[in-house]
Amino acid sequence: NHILKFKTANLGADIKVVTVIRPHKEAVFDYVADRLGEIKTEKAYFDDRYYDSAGSIYSANEYFGEFNIALLPDSVIRLAEDTVYTDKIGETLLEKMVNKLKDNKIVFAYQICSDKDKLAALGSLRVSDGEVLDFYDKPKEDFEKYNAFWTAYAFKKEYGLPLYNFVKDSVKHNNPD
């Protein structure tokens, strides 16, 4: 629904939705494609050379455009109590992310959280005044450093591989730079 609302915002963006699946999971792609109707959809298969959820996103790298948004399947994103898919001024999540990405390399949508179990299982962020100061995927320690987890992220094409490597290393706890 976030994608459908973004499409109706008519930013002149060429929208393509790429669904990354494992073999024999084509029904997932079919569901997404049917749900999105006229929006162009592509199917990419998870590439086993890559690792974890970051590898799932990077498996679609042949489809990366100038701006890319990863909506994570285990997150429910709600912008406002009375308008689920837009904020109080009517801007969609994807509009917000695209607009922020114009001036940034990487952009996160996030949920404020201090629960150590959630932070250990999710992509953790340190956020202050709406700015992401630090991030680490699935930390094992230093939970007090983090006060949020990401629910979606966006990146410019040239940062796809460095972001994949950073997230992969943090998941593996290889102390990424």
XYZ file of N, CA, C and O in Angstrom:
708
model
N 0.811 -1.202 0.000
C 0.000 0.000 0.000
C 0.856 1.269 0.000
O 0.451 2.263 -0.568
N 2.019 1.236 0.651
C 2.917 2.389 0.596
C 3.322 2.665 -0.849
O 3.398 3.819 -1.267
N 3.556 1.634 -1.608
C 3.953 1.794 -3.008
C 2.805 2.368 -3.827
O 3.001 3.279 -4.632
N 1.601 1.874 -3.614
C 0.446 2.380 -4.351
C 0.180 3.847 -4.023
O -0.124 4.640 -4.909
N 0.317 4.231 -2.779
C 0.124 5.638 -2.393
C 1.203 6.514 -3.009
O 0.939 7.626 -3.442
N 2.424 6.024 -3.044
C 3.527 6.764 -3.650
C 3.260 6.984 -5.135
O 3.469 8.070 -5.660
N 2.776 5.964 -5.810
C 2.473 6.065 -7.238
C 1.442 7.160 -7.486
O 1.574 7.938 -8.425
N 0.450 7.267 -6.634
C -0.579 8.284 -6.834
C -0.066 9.681 -6.505
O -0.667 10.662 -6.915
N 1.046 9.782 -5.791
C 1.623 11.094 -5.495
C 2.201 11.732 -6.756
O 2.411 12.933 -6.802
N 2.473 10.898 -7.777
C 2.903 11.363 -9.090
C 4.106 12.296 -9.018
O 4.037 13.453 -9.398
N 5.216 11.776 -8.540
C 6.450 12.554 -8.491
C 7.222 12.486 -9.797
O 8.324 13.002 -9.894
N 6.667 11.831 -10.775
C 7.378 11.667 -12.026
C 8.439 10.581 -11.941
O 9.269 10.441 -12.826
N 8.427 9.821 -10.865
C 9.417 8.759 -10.686
C 9.010 7.530 -11.478
O 7.834 7.204 -11.578
N 9.992 6.868 -12.049
C 9.757 5.601 -12.725
C 9.843 4.515 -11.658
O 10.926 4.218 -11.168
N 8.716 3.960 -11.289
C 8.675 3.000 -10.194
C 8.775 1.587 -10.742
O 8.044 1.209 -11.650
N 9.692 0.844 -10.168
C 9.814 -0.578 -10.462
C 9.974 -1.274 -9.115
O 10.793 -0.877 -8.290
N 9.182 -2.306 -8.896
C 9.267 -3.066 -7.657
C 9.925 -4.403 -7.974
O 9.455 -5.140 -8.834
N 11.026 -4.678 -7.273
C 11.731 -5.938 -7.454
C 11.508 -6.770 -6.195
O 11.783 -6.322 -5.087
N 10.980 -7.969 -6.393
C 10.753 -8.891 -5.288
C 11.824 -9.968 -5.345
O 11.976 -10.637 -6.363
N 12.572 -10.110 -4.259
C 13.631 -11.115 -4.190
C 13.055 -12.352 -3.514
O 12.499 -12.271 -2.416
N 13.185 -13.475 -4.213
C 12.606 -14.722 -3.713
C 13.614 -15.868 -3.837
O 14.624 -15.743 -4.532
N 13.305 -16.939 -3.188
C 14.042 -18.194 -3.354
C 13.339 -19.004 -4.450
O 12.151 -18.806 -4.721
N 14.064 -19.944 -5.086
C 13.390 -20.817 -6.055
C 12.171 -21.502 -5.425
O 12.170 -21.805 -4.232
N 11.163 -21.698 -6.205
C 9.910 -22.348 -5.808
C 9.052 -21.465 -4.897
O 8.128 -21.960 -4.261
N 9.356 -20.179 -4.834
C 8.550 -19.229 -4.064
C 7.917 -18.190 -4.986
O 7.637 -17.072 -4.575
N 7.700 -18.564 -6.221
C 7.145 -17.643 -7.202
C 5.786 -17.103 -6.799
O 5.382 -16.026 -7.222
N 5.063 -17.843 -5.964
C 3.748 -17.369 -5.496
C 3.878 -16.043 -4.754
O 2.963 -15.216 -4.800
N 4.997 -15.826 -4.084
C 5.222 -14.550 -3.389
C 5.296 -13.430 -4.423
O 4.654 -12.382 -4.288
N 6.091 -13.646 -5.466
C 6.189 -12.647 -6.528
C 4.829 -12.419 -7.177
O 4.426 -11.272 -7.411
N 4.111 -13.485 -7.491
C 2.799 -13.363 -8.119
C 1.850 -12.528 -7.265
O 1.111 -11.689 -7.790
N 1.881 -12.744 -5.948
C 1.030 -11.970 -5.043
C 1.372 -10.487 -5.133
O 0.492 -9.631 -5.257
N 2.663 -10.165 -5.054
C 3.093 -8.768 -5.105
C 2.697 -8.146 -6.442
O 2.130 -7.048 -6.485
N 2.996 -8.835 -7.536
C 2.677 -8.301 -8.860
C 1.173 -8.079 -9.020
O 0.743 -7.047 -9.548
N 0.364 -9.013 -8.565
C -1.092 -8.855 -8.650
C -1.562 -7.680 -7.819
O -2.439 -6.918 -8.236
N -0.995 -7.523 -6.648
C -1.401 -6.446 -5.728
C -1.058 -5.071 -6.292
O -1.778 -4.105 -6.083
N 0.059 -4.990 -7.035
C 0.524 -3.694 -7.529
C -0.069 -3.311 -8.881
O 0.112 -2.185 -9.341
N -0.747 -4.228 -9.512
C -1.448 -3.905 -10.757
C -0.536 -3.404 -11.855
O 0.329 -4.128 -12.332
N -0.680 -2.135 -12.239
C 0.042 -1.566 -13.372
C 1.491 -1.196 -13.052
O 2.247 -0.864 -13.969
N 1.873 -1.219 -11.816
C 3.253 -0.874 -11.458
C 4.170 -1.996 -11.941
O 3.906 -3.171 -11.718
N 5.253 -1.607 -12.600
C 6.185 -2.593 -13.146
C 6.828 -3.396 -12.018
O 7.309 -2.839 -11.041
N 6.810 -4.713 -12.173
C 7.403 -5.592 -11.165
C 8.412 -6.516 -11.835
O 8.249 -6.899 -12.991
N 9.448 -6.824 -11.097
C 10.483 -7.739 -11.558
C 10.737 -8.765 -10.456
O 10.524 -8.484 -9.281
N 11.227 -9.910 -10.867
C 11.540 -10.984 -9.935
C 13.048 -11.185 -9.948
O 13.662 -11.261 -11.018
N 13.653 -11.252 -8.774
C 15.072 -11.588 -8.652
C 15.167 -12.752 -7.666
O 14.386 -12.827 -6.716
N 16.100 -13.628 -7.924
C 16.301 -14.759 -7.023
C 17.438 -14.466 -6.059
O 18.440 -13.851 -6.450
N 17.259 -14.883 -4.813
C 18.315 -14.706 -3.822
C 19.578 -15.384 -4.331
O 19.545 -16.539 -4.756
N 20.663 -14.651 -4.306
C 21.952 -15.158 -4.771
C 22.717 -15.679 -3.558
O 23.071 -14.904 -2.664
N 22.965 -16.964 -3.522
C 23.604 -17.591 -2.359
C 25.035 -17.131 -2.117
O 25.618 -17.454 -1.079
N 25.611 -16.359 -3.043
C 26.929 -15.773 -2.779
C 26.833 -14.666 -1.745
O 27.833 -14.271 -1.148
N 25.634 -14.157 -1.540
C 25.423 -13.050 -0.609
C 24.872 -13.568 0.703
O 24.451 -14.706 0.819
N 24.834 -12.685 1.695
C 24.584 -13.114 3.067
C 23.387 -12.404 3.681
O 23.280 -11.176 3.587
N 22.513 -13.170 4.315
C 21.459 -12.672 5.189
C 20.532 -11.695 4.456
O 20.416 -11.707 3.247
N 19.853 -10.853 5.211
C 18.883 -9.930 4.626
C 19.548 -8.896 3.724
O 18.977 -8.491 2.714
N 20.757 -8.481 4.063
C 21.480 -7.547 3.192
C 21.737 -8.205 1.839
O 21.668 -7.559 0.792
N 22.033 -9.487 1.845
C 22.243 -10.226 0.613
C 20.985 -10.351 -0.209
O 21.036 -10.392 -1.445
N 19.858 -10.400 0.471
C 18.585 -10.434 -0.236
C 18.415 -9.153 -1.053
O 18.077 -9.205 -2.236
N 18.673 -8.021 -0.442
C 18.565 -6.740 -1.153
C 19.598 -6.685 -2.273
O 19.283 -6.346 -3.414
N 20.840 -7.053 -1.962
C 21.896 -6.936 -2.971
C 21.719 -7.944 -4.112
O 22.226 -7.731 -5.212
N 20.978 -9.017 -3.892
C 20.687 -9.964 -4.968
C 19.930 -9.297 -6.115
O 19.935 -9.788 -7.242
N 19.302 -8.172 -5.847
C 18.559 -7.430 -6.873
C 19.405 -6.334 -7.506
O 18.875 -5.475 -8.213
N 20.718 -6.345 -7.304
C 21.561 -5.216 -7.738
C 21.493 -4.940 -9.237
O 21.678 -3.811 -9.652
N 21.205 -5.918 -10.056
C 21.117 -5.651 -11.496
C 19.930 -4.732 -11.820
O 19.881 -4.143 -12.899
N 18.999 -4.604 -10.894
C 17.836 -3.748 -11.083
C 17.979 -2.391 -10.396
O 17.071 -1.568 -10.490
N 19.077 -2.161 -9.683
C 19.217 -0.903 -8.956
C 19.135 0.272 -9.921
O 19.720 0.263 -11.001
N 18.385 1.274 -9.477
C 18.305 2.529 -10.210
C 19.068 3.592 -9.455
O 19.788 3.300 -8.493
N 18.907 4.829 -9.861
C 19.603 5.932 -9.185
C 19.251 5.959 -7.698
O 20.122 6.098 -6.846
N 17.958 5.814 -7.376
C 17.487 5.769 -5.993
C 16.812 4.422 -5.768
O 16.028 3.975 -6.601
N 17.078 3.805 -4.613
C 16.543 2.484 -4.293
C 16.000 2.484 -2.876
O 16.632 3.020 -1.969
N 14.855 1.876 -2.698
C 14.229 1.795 -1.373
C 13.966 0.332 -1.058
O 13.353 -0.376 -1.861
N 14.460 -0.103 0.085
C 14.232 -1.474 0.541
C 13.161 -1.444 1.627
O 13.367 -0.881 2.702
N 12.009 -2.017 1.310
C 10.942 -2.174 2.299
C 11.102 -3.567 2.882
O 11.079 -4.551 2.150
N 11.290 -3.655 4.171
C 11.609 -4.930 4.800
C 10.330 -5.708 5.106
O 9.360 -5.150 5.634
N 10.302 -7.000 4.798
C 9.065 -7.774 4.910
C 8.597 -8.024 6.335
O 7.442 -8.357 6.542
N 9.467 -7.835 7.320
C 9.064 -8.108 8.700
C 8.679 -6.842 9.455
O 8.627 -6.833 10.672
N 8.408 -5.760 8.736
C 8.093 -4.487 9.380
C 6.725 -3.988 8.953
O 6.377 -4.058 7.774
N 5.990 -3.479 9.894
C 4.743 -2.790 9.611
C 5.030 -1.307 9.804
O 5.486 -0.890 10.861
N 4.808 -0.532 8.764
C 5.155 0.885 8.799
C 3.866 1.692 8.774
O 3.067 1.584 7.850
N 3.691 2.481 9.802
C 2.515 3.333 9.907
C 3.006 4.741 10.179
O 3.792 4.960 11.098
N 2.547 5.716 9.403
C 3.076 7.069 9.531
C 2.328 7.938 10.528
O 2.925 8.747 11.203
N 1.021 7.807 10.612
C 0.243 8.650 11.523
C -0.996 7.878 11.953
O -1.448 6.965 11.276
N -1.537 8.239 13.085
C -2.703 7.534 13.621
C -3.904 7.583 12.684
O -4.568 6.591 12.468
N -4.162 8.748 12.110
C -5.372 8.897 11.310
C -5.146 8.675 9.811
O -6.087 8.457 9.064
N -3.907 8.718 9.362
C -3.601 8.492 7.949
C -2.445 7.500 7.870
O -1.292 7.867 7.950
N -2.755 6.252 7.703
C -1.775 5.172 7.805
C -0.633 5.304 6.799
O 0.514 5.030 7.119
N -0.905 5.724 5.558
C 0.115 5.701 4.515
C 0.730 7.059 4.212
O 1.605 7.164 3.366
N 0.254 8.106 4.874
C 0.851 9.422 4.702
C 1.053 10.040 6.078
O 0.434 9.628 7.056
N 1.915 11.039 6.131
C 2.087 11.741 7.398
C 0.984 12.796 7.531
O 0.083 12.876 6.690
N 1.076 13.604 8.538
C 0.007 14.577 8.809
C -0.127 15.647 7.741
O -1.149 16.292 7.633
N 0.916 15.829 6.925
C 0.817 16.818 5.842
C 0.559 16.159 4.487
O 0.568 16.821 3.456
N 0.345 14.843 4.485
C -0.032 14.140 3.264
C 1.118 13.553 2.461
O 0.912 13.063 1.358
N 2.335 13.587 2.993
C 3.487 13.041 2.276
C 3.622 11.552 2.582
O 3.541 11.138 3.728
N 3.833 10.746 1.545
C 3.982 9.305 1.740
C 5.380 8.978 2.254
O 6.317 9.776 2.119
N 5.527 7.796 2.820
C 6.826 7.336 3.288
C 7.845 7.356 2.150
O 8.976 7.834 2.313
N 7.468 6.855 0.998
C 8.405 6.799 -0.117
C 8.751 8.184 -0.632
O 9.898 8.437 -1.013
N 7.793 9.116 -0.630
C 8.108 10.508 -0.989
C 9.143 11.075 -0.031
O 10.109 11.714 -0.454
N 8.928 10.860 1.254
C 9.866 11.353 2.258
C 11.264 10.788 2.017
O 12.257 11.513 2.055
N 11.343 9.488 1.737
C 12.640 8.847 1.550
C 13.324 9.347 0.273
O 14.521 9.640 0.279
N 12.588 9.454 -0.820
C 13.167 9.955 -2.066
C 13.652 11.392 -1.886
O 14.761 11.742 -2.307
N 12.847 12.223 -1.246
C 13.249 13.615 -1.042
C 14.502 13.722 -0.172
O 15.387 14.529 -0.445
N 14.605 12.909 0.866
C 15.794 12.901 1.725
C 17.010 12.341 0.987
O 18.137 12.780 1.199
N 16.782 11.374 0.116
C 17.882 10.736 -0.602
C 18.540 11.694 -1.597
O 19.696 11.504 -1.967
N 17.845 12.726 -2.000
C 18.431 13.700 -2.920
C 19.688 14.336 -2.323
O 20.608 14.691 -3.054
N 19.716 14.472 -1.000
C 20.840 15.123 -0.331
C 21.644 14.191 0.571
O 22.513 14.650 1.309
N 21.336 12.892 0.549
C 22.010 11.932 1.427
C 22.355 10.671 0.655
O 21.710 10.344 -0.336
N 23.346 9.931 1.138
C 23.766 8.677 0.505
C 22.815 7.547 0.856
O 22.497 6.702 0.035
N 22.400 7.520 2.128
C 21.549 6.466 2.670
C 20.525 7.125 3.577
O 20.844 8.067 4.299
N 19.295 6.625 3.553
C 18.216 7.162 4.379
C 17.511 5.987 5.054
O 17.297 4.946 4.424
N 17.155 6.160 6.314
C 16.447 5.118 7.051
C 15.067 5.597 7.481
O 14.920 6.729 7.930
N 14.075 4.725 7.392
C 12.818 4.891 8.120
C 13.029 4.061 9.382
O 13.624 2.979 9.325
N 12.588 4.553 10.524
C 12.908 3.861 11.765
C 11.792 3.961 12.784
O 10.888 4.789 12.679
N 11.899 3.083 13.775
C 10.980 3.055 14.903
C 11.825 3.241 16.172
O 12.788 2.510 16.370
N 11.472 4.204 16.988
C 12.171 4.406 18.259
C 11.946 3.173 19.134
O 10.824 2.664 19.228
N 13.009 2.699 19.777
C 12.928 1.469 20.563
C 14.109 1.389 21.528
O 15.234 1.728 21.167
N 13.848 0.919 22.730
C 14.936 0.686 23.685
C 14.982 -0.769 24.150
O 15.811 -1.116 24.987
N 14.136 -1.614 23.591
C 14.072 -3.019 23.965
C 15.316 -3.750 23.437
O 15.510 -3.869 22.223
N 16.156 -4.241 24.330
C 17.420 -4.884 23.947
C 17.203 -6.097 23.049
O 17.985 -6.341 22.132
N 16.157 -6.872 23.303
C 15.898 -8.056 22.481
C 15.588 -7.660 21.029
O 16.064 -8.296 20.088
N 14.799 -6.614 20.864
C 14.486 -6.154 19.508
C 15.725 -5.580 18.833
O 15.991 -5.863 17.657
N 16.483 -4.778 19.571
C 17.686 -4.186 18.994
C 18.690 -5.264 18.585
O 19.375 -5.133 17.571
N 18.774 -6.357 19.356
C 19.701 -7.447 19.046
C 19.265 -8.223 17.806
O 20.094 -8.832 17.126
N 17.986 -8.194 17.503
C 17.451 -8.982 16.388
C 17.252 -8.170 15.114
O 17.008 -8.737 14.051
N 17.367 -6.853 15.214
C 17.034 -5.979 14.089
C 18.193 -5.038 13.768
O 19.200 -5.000 14.458
N 18.023 -4.261 12.734
C 19.004 -3.237 12.393
C 18.866 -2.074 13.344
O 17.848 -1.400 13.368
N 19.872 -1.848 14.161
C 19.799 -0.845 15.223
C 20.403 0.481 14.786
O 21.395 0.525 14.059
N 19.788 1.541 15.267
C 20.216 2.894 14.931
C 20.378 3.731 16.194
O 19.688 3.508 17.183
N 21.260 4.715 16.109
C 21.296 5.780 17.115
C 20.805 7.029 16.387
O 21.416 7.479 15.422
N 19.673 7.555 16.863
C 19.015 8.674 16.208
C 18.925 9.840 17.185
O 18.607 9.656 18.365
N 19.214 11.035 16.693
C 19.057 12.253 17.486
C 18.485 13.337 16.582
O 19.029 13.604 15.507
N 17.385 13.925 16.998
C 16.721 14.985 16.222
C 16.485 14.579 14.768
O 16.692 15.368 13.848
N 16.073 13.318 14.562
C 15.753 12.837 13.231
C 16.957 12.474 12.374
O 16.806 12.051 11.241
N 18.163 12.606 12.910
C 19.374 12.271 12.166
C 19.964 10.966 12.686
O 20.115 10.776 13.891
N 20.304 10.069 11.769
C 20.935 8.805 12.140
C 22.426 9.072 12.343
O 23.133 9.485 11.420
N 22.888 8.834 13.561
C 24.290 9.083 13.903
C 25.146 7.830 13.800
O 26.359 7.913 13.610
N 24.512 6.645 13.948
C 25.249 5.390 13.906
C 24.251 4.277 13.606
O 23.068 4.394 13.925
N 24.724 3.207 12.976
C 23.872 2.046 12.761
C 24.699 0.776 12.780
O 25.894 0.784 12.501
N 24.029 -0.303 13.160
C 24.670 -1.614 13.259
C 23.570 -2.656 13.192
O 22.558 -2.533 13.883
N 23.751 -3.656 12.365
C 22.715 -4.674 12.213
C 22.927 -5.791 13.227
O 23.986 -6.405 13.260
N 21.925 -6.008 14.047
C 21.905 -7.092 15.042
C 23.103 -7.058 16.006
O 23.883 -7.998 16.098
N 23.237 -5.958 16.750
C 24.360 -5.875 17.686
C 24.235 -6.913 18.805
O 23.136 -7.342 19.151
N 25.374 -7.299 19.359
C 25.391 -8.240 20.484
C 25.672 -7.540 21.805
O 25.519 -8.139 22.868
N 26.095 -6.289 21.724
C 26.443 -5.537 22.933
C 26.260 -4.050 22.673
O 25.847 -3.650 21.587
N 26.548 -3.256 23.679
C 26.451 -1.791 23.584
C 25.052 -1.317 23.184
O 24.899 -0.355 22.441
N 24.043 -2.000 23.708
C 22.659 -1.656 23.352
C 22.290 -0.228 23.744
O 21.437 0.384 23.114
N 22.955 0.289 24.765
C 22.650 1.646 25.211
C 23.005 2.685 24.146
O 22.512 3.814 24.188
N 23.836 2.314 23.181
C 24.195 3.222 22.082
C 23.022 3.457 21.138
O 23.000 4.448 20.416
N 22.075 2.523 21.114
C 21.028 2.546 20.092
C 19.665 2.852 20.700
O 19.359 2.434 21.805
N 18.858 3.580 19.954
C 17.534 3.955 20.437
C 16.438 3.755 19.388
O 15.343 4.288 19.513
N 16.752 2.986 18.335
C 15.773 2.758 17.271
C 16.207 1.552 16.436
O 17.342 1.090 16.538
N 15.266 1.069 15.611
C 15.615 0.064 14.610
C 15.033 0.504 13.275
O 14.049 1.226 13.222
N 15.688 0.080 12.180
C 15.197 0.516 10.876
C 14.089 -0.398 10.379
O 14.074 -1.585 10.628
N 13.122 0.221 9.700
C 11.983 -0.504 9.130
C 12.039 -0.510 7.608
O 11.364 -1.302 6.962
N 12.840 0.387 7.055
C 13.077 0.479 5.616
C 14.320 1.336 5.447
O 14.684 2.087 6.359
N 14.958 1.191 4.302
C 16.075 2.090 4.031
C 16.167 2.356 2.541
O 15.631 1.606 1.716
N 16.812 3.451 2.222
C 16.976 3.854 0.829
C 18.442 4.206 0.610
O 19.130 4.638 1.531
N 18.882 4.023 -0.626
C 20.275 4.313 -0.922
C 20.430 4.656 -2.396
O 19.643 4.222 -3.246
N 21.455 5.443 -2.672
C 21.807 5.739 -4.053
C 22.545 4.541 -4.629
O 23.237 3.818 -3.905
N 22.419 4.358 -5.920
C 22.959 3.179 -6.598
C 24.422 2.917 -6.255
O 24.806 1.788 -5.952
N 25.247 3.956 -6.263
C 26.682 3.756 -6.050
C 27.030 3.320 -4.628
O 28.143 2.894 -4.355
N 26.058 3.377 -3.729
C 26.291 2.947 -2.346
C 25.707 1.563 -2.063
O 25.775 1.082 -0.936
N 25.170 0.899 -3.088
C 24.590 -0.434 -2.903
C 25.593 -1.449 -2.387
O 25.347 -2.126 -1.382
N 26.752 -1.571 -3.047
C 27.754 -2.548 -2.622
C 28.401 -2.173 -1.291
O 28.487 -3.023 -0.402
N 28.833 -0.931 -1.081
C 29.392 -0.595 0.236
C 28.387 -0.801 1.376
O 28.761 -1.265 2.457
N 27.117 -0.490 1.136
C 26.103 -0.696 2.173
C 25.916 -2.185 2.427
O 25.851 -2.617 3.588
N 25.840 -2.985 1.364
C 25.736 -4.438 1.543
C 26.904 -4.955 2.388
O 26.707 -5.707 3.340
N 28.125 -4.565 2.036
C 29.302 -5.047 2.777
C 29.280 -4.605 4.237
O 29.609 -5.385 5.130
N 28.860 -3.375 4.489
C 28.786 -2.893 5.861
C 27.776 -3.703 6.666
O 28.068 -4.176 7.767
N 26.579 -3.868 6.124
C 25.532 -4.588 6.852
C 25.920 -6.057 7.020
O 25.759 -6.635 8.095
N 26.463 -6.669 5.983
C 26.917 -8.068 6.067
C 27.952 -8.212 7.195
O 27.852 -9.118 8.030
N 28.933 -7.325 7.224
C 29.969 -7.405 8.252
C 29.401 -7.174 9.646
O 29.826 -7.811 10.606
N 28.422 -6.277 9.752
C 27.847 -6.043 11.081
C 27.016 -7.240 11.540
O 27.041 -7.613 12.708
N 26.305 -7.896 10.617
C 25.547 -9.097 10.974
C 26.502 -10.210 11.428
O 26.234 -10.935 12.371
N 27.630 -10.304 10.746
C 28.638 -11.314 11.097
C 29.505 -10.882 12.289
O 30.354 -11.630 12.736
N 29.262 -9.670 12.772
C 30.009 -9.080 13.897
C 31.496 -9.013 13.600
O 32.340 -9.331 14.422
N 31.787 -8.529 12.388
C 33.168 -8.343 11.949
C 33.640 -6.900 12.111
O 34.541 -6.475 11.420
N 33.015 -6.156 12.998
C 33.392 -4.752 13.251
C 33.542 -3.948 11.959
O 34.628 -3.552 11.570
N 32.425 -3.672 11.284
C 32.493 -2.920 10.053
C 32.954 -1.482 10.297
O 32.783 -0.942 11.369
N 33.547 -0.891 9.274
C 33.999 0.513 9.361
C 32.837 1.443 9.110
O 32.043 1.237 8.280
